[in-house]
CSV table of N, CA and C and ligand atoms in Angstrom, one decimal:
chain,number,residue,atom,x,y,z
A,143,MET,N,-15.6,-0.6,1.3
A,143,MET,CA,-14.2,-1.5,1.2
A,143,MET,C,-13.0,-0.5,0.8
A,144,LYS,N,-12.0,-0.7,1.1
A,144,LYS,CA,-10.7,0.0,1.2
A,144,LYS,C,-10.2,-0.5,0.2
A,145,ALA,N,-9.3,0.5,-0.8
A,145,ALA,CA,-8.2,0.0,-1.8
A,145,ALA,C,-7.0,0.3,-1.1
A,146,TYR,N,-6.1,-0.8,-1.4
A,146,TYR,CA,-4.7,-0.7,-1.2
A,146,TYR,C,-3.7,-0.8,-2.5
A,147,SER,N,-2.7,0.3,-2.2
A,147,SER,CA,-1.8,0.2,-3.3
A,147,SER,C,-0.3,0.3,-2.7
A,148,PHE,N,0.7,0.0,-3.5
A,148,PHE,CA,2.0,-0.4,-3.0
A,148,PHE,C,2.7,0.8,-4.0
A,149,ILE,N,3.5,1.4,-3.0
A,149,ILE,CA,4.4,2.3,-3.5
A,149,ILE,C,6.0,2.0,-3.0
A,150,LYS,N,6.9,2.0,-3.9
A,150,LYS,CA,8.4,2.0,-3.5
A,150,LYS,C,9.2,3.2,-3.4
A,151,SER,N,9.6,3.3,-2.2
A,151,SER,CA,10.3,4.5,-1.9
A,151,SER,C,11.5,4.7,-2.8
A,152,THR,N,11.7,5.7,-3.4
A,152,THR,CA,12.8,6.0,-4.0
A,152,THR,C,14.1,6.3,-3.2
A,153,LYS,N,13.9,6.5,-2.1
A,153,LYS,CA,14.9,6.6,-1.0
A,153,LYS,C,15.5,5.6,-0.4
A,154,THR,N,14.7,4.7,0.1
A,154,THR,CA,15.1,3.5,0.9
A,154,THR,C,14.6,2.1,0.3
A,155,GLU,N,14.2,2.2,-1.1
A,155,GLU,CA,13.7,1.0,-1.8
A,155,GLU,C,12.9,0.2,-1.0
A,156,GLU,N,12.4,0.7,0.1
A,156,GLU,CA,11.5,0.0,0.9
A,156,GLU,C,10.0,0.2,0.5
A,157,THR,N,9.0,-1.0,0.5
A,157,THR,CA,7.8,-0.8,-0.1
A,157,THR,C,6.9,-0.5,0.9
A,158,HIS,N,5.7,0.7,0.7
A,158,HIS,CA,4.8,0.8,1.8
A,158,HIS,C,3.6,0.8,1.0
A,159,ILE,N,2.5,0.8,1.9
A,159,ILE,CA,1.2,0.3,1.4
A,159,ILE,C,0.2,1.9,1.7
A,160,PHE,N,-0.4,2.2,0.5
A,160,PHE,CA,-1.4,3.4,0.7
A,160,PHE,C,-2.6,3.1,0.9
A,161,GLU,N,-3.6,3.5,1.6
A,161,GLU,CA,-4.9,3.1,1.6
A,161,GLU,C,-5.8,4.1,1.0
A,162,GLY,N,-6.8,3.9,0.0
A,162,GLY,CA,-7.6,4.7,-0.4
A,162,GLY,C,-9.0,4.2,-0.7
A,163,ASP,N,-9.8,4.7,-1.6
A,163,ASP,CA,-11.3,3.9,-1.8
A,163,ASP,C,-11.2,3.8,-3.2
A,164,PHE,N,-12.2,2.8,-3.5
A,164,PHE,CA,-12.3,2.5,-5.0
A,164,PHE,C,-13.1,3.5,-5.5
A,165,THR,N,-12.9,3.9,-6.8
A,165,THR,CA,-13.7,4.8,-7.8
A,165,THR,C,-13.9,4.3,-8.8
A,166,THR,N,-14.7,4.9,-9.8
A,166,THR,CA,-15.3,4.3,-11.0
A,166,THR,C,-14.1,4.0,-11.9
A,167,ASN,N,-13.1,4.8,-11.9
A,167,ASN,CA,-11.9,4.5,-12.6
A,167,ASN,C,-10.9,3.6,-12.2
A,168,GLY,N,-10.7,3.3,-10.9
A,168,GLY,CA,-9.8,2.6,-10.1
A,168,GLY,C,-9.9,2.6,-8.6
A,169,CYS,N,-8.8,3.6,-8.1
A,169,CYS,CA,-8.9,3.9,-6.8
A,169,CYS,C,-8.0,5.1,-6.5
A,170,ASN,N,-8.2,5.8,-5.4
A,170,ASN,CA,-7.6,7.1,-5.3
A,170,ASN,C,-6.7,6.3,-3.8
A,171,ALA,N,-5.6,7.2,-3.3
A,171,ALA,CA,-5.0,6.9,-2.3
A,171,ALA,C,-4.7,8.3,-1.3
A,172,GLU,N,-4.7,8.0,0.0
A,172,GLU,CA,-4.1,9.1,0.8
A,172,GLU,C,-2.7,9.6,0.4
A,173,ASN,N,-2.7,10.8,0.9
A,173,ASN,CA,-1.2,11.4,0.3
A,173,ASN,C,0.0,10.6,1.0
A,174,LYS,N,-0.3,10.1,2.4
A,174,LYS,CA,0.7,9.5,3.0
A,174,LYS,C,0.5,7.9,3.1
A,175,CYS,N,1.4,7.2,3.2
A,175,CYS,CA,1.4,5.8,3.4
A,175,CYS,C,0.7,5.4,4.7
A,176,ILE,N,0.3,4.4,5.1
A,176,ILE,CA,-0.3,3.9,6.2
A,176,ILE,C,0.5,4.3,7.6
A,177,CYS,N,1.7,4.1,7.3
A,177,CYS,CA,2.6,4.3,8.7
A,177,CYS,C,3.0,5.8,8.6
A,178,LYS,N,2.6,6.7,7.6
A,178,LYS,CA,3.0,7.9,7.4
A,178,LYS,C,4.4,8.3,7.3
A,179,LYS,N,5.3,7.5,6.9
A,179,LYS,CA,6.7,7.7,6.6
A,179,LYS,C,6.7,8.1,5.3
A,180,VAL,N,6.0,7.8,4.5
A,180,VAL,CA,6.3,8.2,2.8
A,180,VAL,C,5.2,8.5,2.3
A,181,GLN,N,5.3,9.8,1.6
A,181,GLN,CA,4.4,10.6,0.7
A,181,GLN,C,4.4,9.8,-0.9
A,182,GLN,N,3.2,9.8,-1.4
A,182,GLN,CA,3.0,9.5,-2.8
A,182,GLN,C,4.3,10.0,-3.8
A,183,SER,N,4.7,11.5,-3.6
A,183,SER,CA,5.6,11.8,-4.4
A,183,SER,C,7.0,11.2,-3.9
A,184,GLU,N,7.3,10.6,-3.1
A,184,GLU,CA,8.6,10.2,-2.6
A,184,GLU,C,8.9,8.7,-3.3
A,185,GLY,N,8.0,8.3,-3.8
A,185,GLY,CA,8.2,6.7,-4.6
A,185,GLY,C,7.4,6.6,-5.7
A,186,THR,N,7.6,5.4,-6.1
A,186,THR,CA,6.8,5.1,-7.4
A,186,THR,C,5.9,3.9,-7.3
A,187,TRP,N,4.6,4.0,-8.1
A,187,TRP,CA,3.9,3.0,-7.8
A,187,TRP,C,4.3,1.6,-8.2
A,188,ILE,N,3.9,0.5,-7.9
A,188,ILE,CA,4.5,-0.7,-8.3
A,188,ILE,C,3.3,-1.4,-9.1
A,189,VAL,N,3.7,-1.4,-10.7
A,189,VAL,CA,2.8,-1.8,-11.5
A,189,VAL,C,2.0,-3.3,-11.2
A,190,GLY,N,1.0,-3.3,-11.2
A,190,GLY,CA,0.1,-4.4,-11.0
A,190,GLY,C,-0.3,-4.6,-9.3
A,191,ASN,N,0.2,-3.9,-8.5
A,191,ASN,CA,0.2,-3.7,-7.2
A,191,ASN,C,-0.8,-2.5,-6.7
A,192,ILE,N,-1.8,-2.1,-7.7
A,192,ILE,CA,-2.4,-0.9,-7.0
A,192,ILE,C,-4.0,-1.3,-7.1
A,193,CYS,N,-4.6,-0.4,-6.3
A,193,CYS,CA,-5.9,-0.7,-6.1
A,193,CYS,C,-6.5,-2.4,-5.7
A,194,LEU,N,-5.9,-2.8,-4.9
A,194,LEU,CA,-6.1,-4.0,-4.4
A,194,LEU,C,-7.0,-4.1,-3.3
A,195,GLU,N,-7.8,-5.2,-3.2
A,195,GLU,CA,-8.8,-5.3,-2.0
A,195,GLU,C,-7.7,-5.9,-0.8
A,196,GLN,N,-8.2,-5.8,0.5
A,196,GLN,CA,-7.5,-6.1,1.4
A,196,GLN,C,-6.8,-7.3,1.3
A,197,GLN,N,-7.5,-8.3,1.1
A,197,GLN,CA,-7.0,-9.8,0.9
A,197,GLN,C,-6.0,-10.0,0.1
A,198,GLN,N,-6.3,-9.2,-1.3
A,198,GLN,CA,-5.3,-9.4,-2.2
A,198,GLN,C,-3.8,-8.7,-1.6
A,199,ALA,N,-4.2,-7.6,-1.1
A,199,ALA,CA,-3.1,-6.9,-0.3
A,199,ALA,C,-2.1,-7.5,0.3
A,200,ARG,N,-2.9,-8.4,1.2
A,200,ARG,CA,-2.1,-9.3,2.2
A,200,ARG,C,-1.4,-10.3,1.5
A,201,GLU,N,-1.8,-11.0,0.1
A,201,GLU,CA,-1.1,-11.7,-0.5
A,201,GLU,C,0.1,-11.0,-1.0
A,202,LYS,N,-0.3,-10.2,-1.9
A,202,LYS,CA,0.8,-9.5,-2.4
A,202,LYS,C,2.1,-9.1,-1.3
A,203,ALA,N,1.7,-8.5,-0.1
A,203,ALA,CA,2.7,-8.2,0.7
A,203,ALA,C,3.6,-9.2,1.0
A,204,ALA,N,2.9,-10.5,1.3
A,204,ALA,CA,3.6,-11.9,1.6
A,204,ALA,C,4.7,-12.4,0.3
A,205,SER,N,4.1,-12.0,-0.8
A,205,SER,CA,4.7,-12.4,-1.8
A,205,SER,C,5.4,-11.6,-2.8
A,206,ILE,N,5.7,-10.4,-2.4
A,206,ILE,CA,6.3,-9.6,-2.9
A,206,ILE,C,8.0,-9.5,-3.4
A,207,GLY,N,8.4,-10.1,-2.6
A,207,GLY,CA,9.9,-10.6,-2.8
A,207,GLY,C,10.8,-9.4,-2.9
A,208,ARG,N,10.4,-8.3,-1.9
A,208,ARG,CA,11.2,-7.1,-1.7
A,208,ARG,C,10.6,-6.5,-0.4
A,209,PRO,N,11.8,-5.9,0.1
A,209,PRO,CA,11.2,-5.1,1.6
A,209,PRO,C,9.9,-4.6,1.6
A,210,VAL,N,8.9,-5.1,2.2
A,210,VAL,CA,7.8,-4.3,2.6
A,210,VAL,C,7.7,-3.7,3.9
A,211,CYS,N,7.3,-2.7,4.3
A,211,CYS,CA,7.2,-1.9,5.6
A,211,CYS,C,6.3,-2.6,6.6
A,212,GLY,N,7.0,-3.2,7.6
A,212,GLY,CA,6.3,-3.9,8.8
A,212,GLY,C,5.1,-3.1,9.3
A,213,ASP,N,5.2,-1.9,9.3
A,213,ASP,CA,4.0,-1.1,10.2
A,213,ASP,C,2.7,-1.1,9.3
A,214,CYS,N,3.1,-0.9,7.7
A,214,CYS,CA,1.8,-0.7,6.8
A,214,CYS,C,1.5,-2.2,6.7
A,215,VAL,N,2.1,-3.4,6.7
A,215,VAL,CA,1.6,-4.7,6.6
A,215,VAL,C,0.8,-4.9,7.7
A,216,SER,N,1.3,-4.8,8.9
A,216,SER,CA,0.7,-5.1,10.2
A,216,SER,C,-0.8,-4.4,10.3
A,217,TYR,N,-0.8,-3.2,9.5
A,217,TYR,CA,-2.2,-2.6,9.4
A,217,TYR,C,-3.2,-3.5,8.7
A,218,LEU,N,-2.8,-4.3,7.7
A,218,LEU,CA,-3.8,-4.9,6.8
A,218,LEU,C,-4.3,-6.1,7.7
A,219,TYR,N,-3.6,-6.3,8.9
A,219,TYR,CA,-4.2,-7.6,9.6
A,219,TYR,C,-4.6,-7.2,11.0
A,220,ALA,N,-4.6,-5.7,11.3
A,220,ALA,CA,-5.0,-5.1,12.4
A,220,ALA,C,-6.5,-5.0,12.3
A,221,THR,N,-7.3,-4.7,11.2
A,221,THR,CA,-8.6,-4.2,11.0
A,221,THR,C,-9.6,-5.4,11.3
A,222,TYR,N,-9.2,-6.5,11.9
A,222,TYR,CA,-10.1,-7.5,12.1
A,222,TYR,C,-10.2,-7.8,13.4
B,362,LIG,ZN1,5.1,2.0,5.8
């Protein structure tokens, strides 16, 4: 099972989603977001929106109330 974390870009204010794996302490994440446009160092983690399961990540993306990258979101739905 994959872990999903949300990072808000400090440059564009857009939120992107990072994919990683669950670990004993939480989860890790790849250096670049799903759409590859943003690196971890270019944004800030959104508190409460890290280490989510796929379904949780979909719900967060739908309810987050700020712009979420469409390419990253569509990936959450493309894996079925
Ligand atoms: Zn993105």
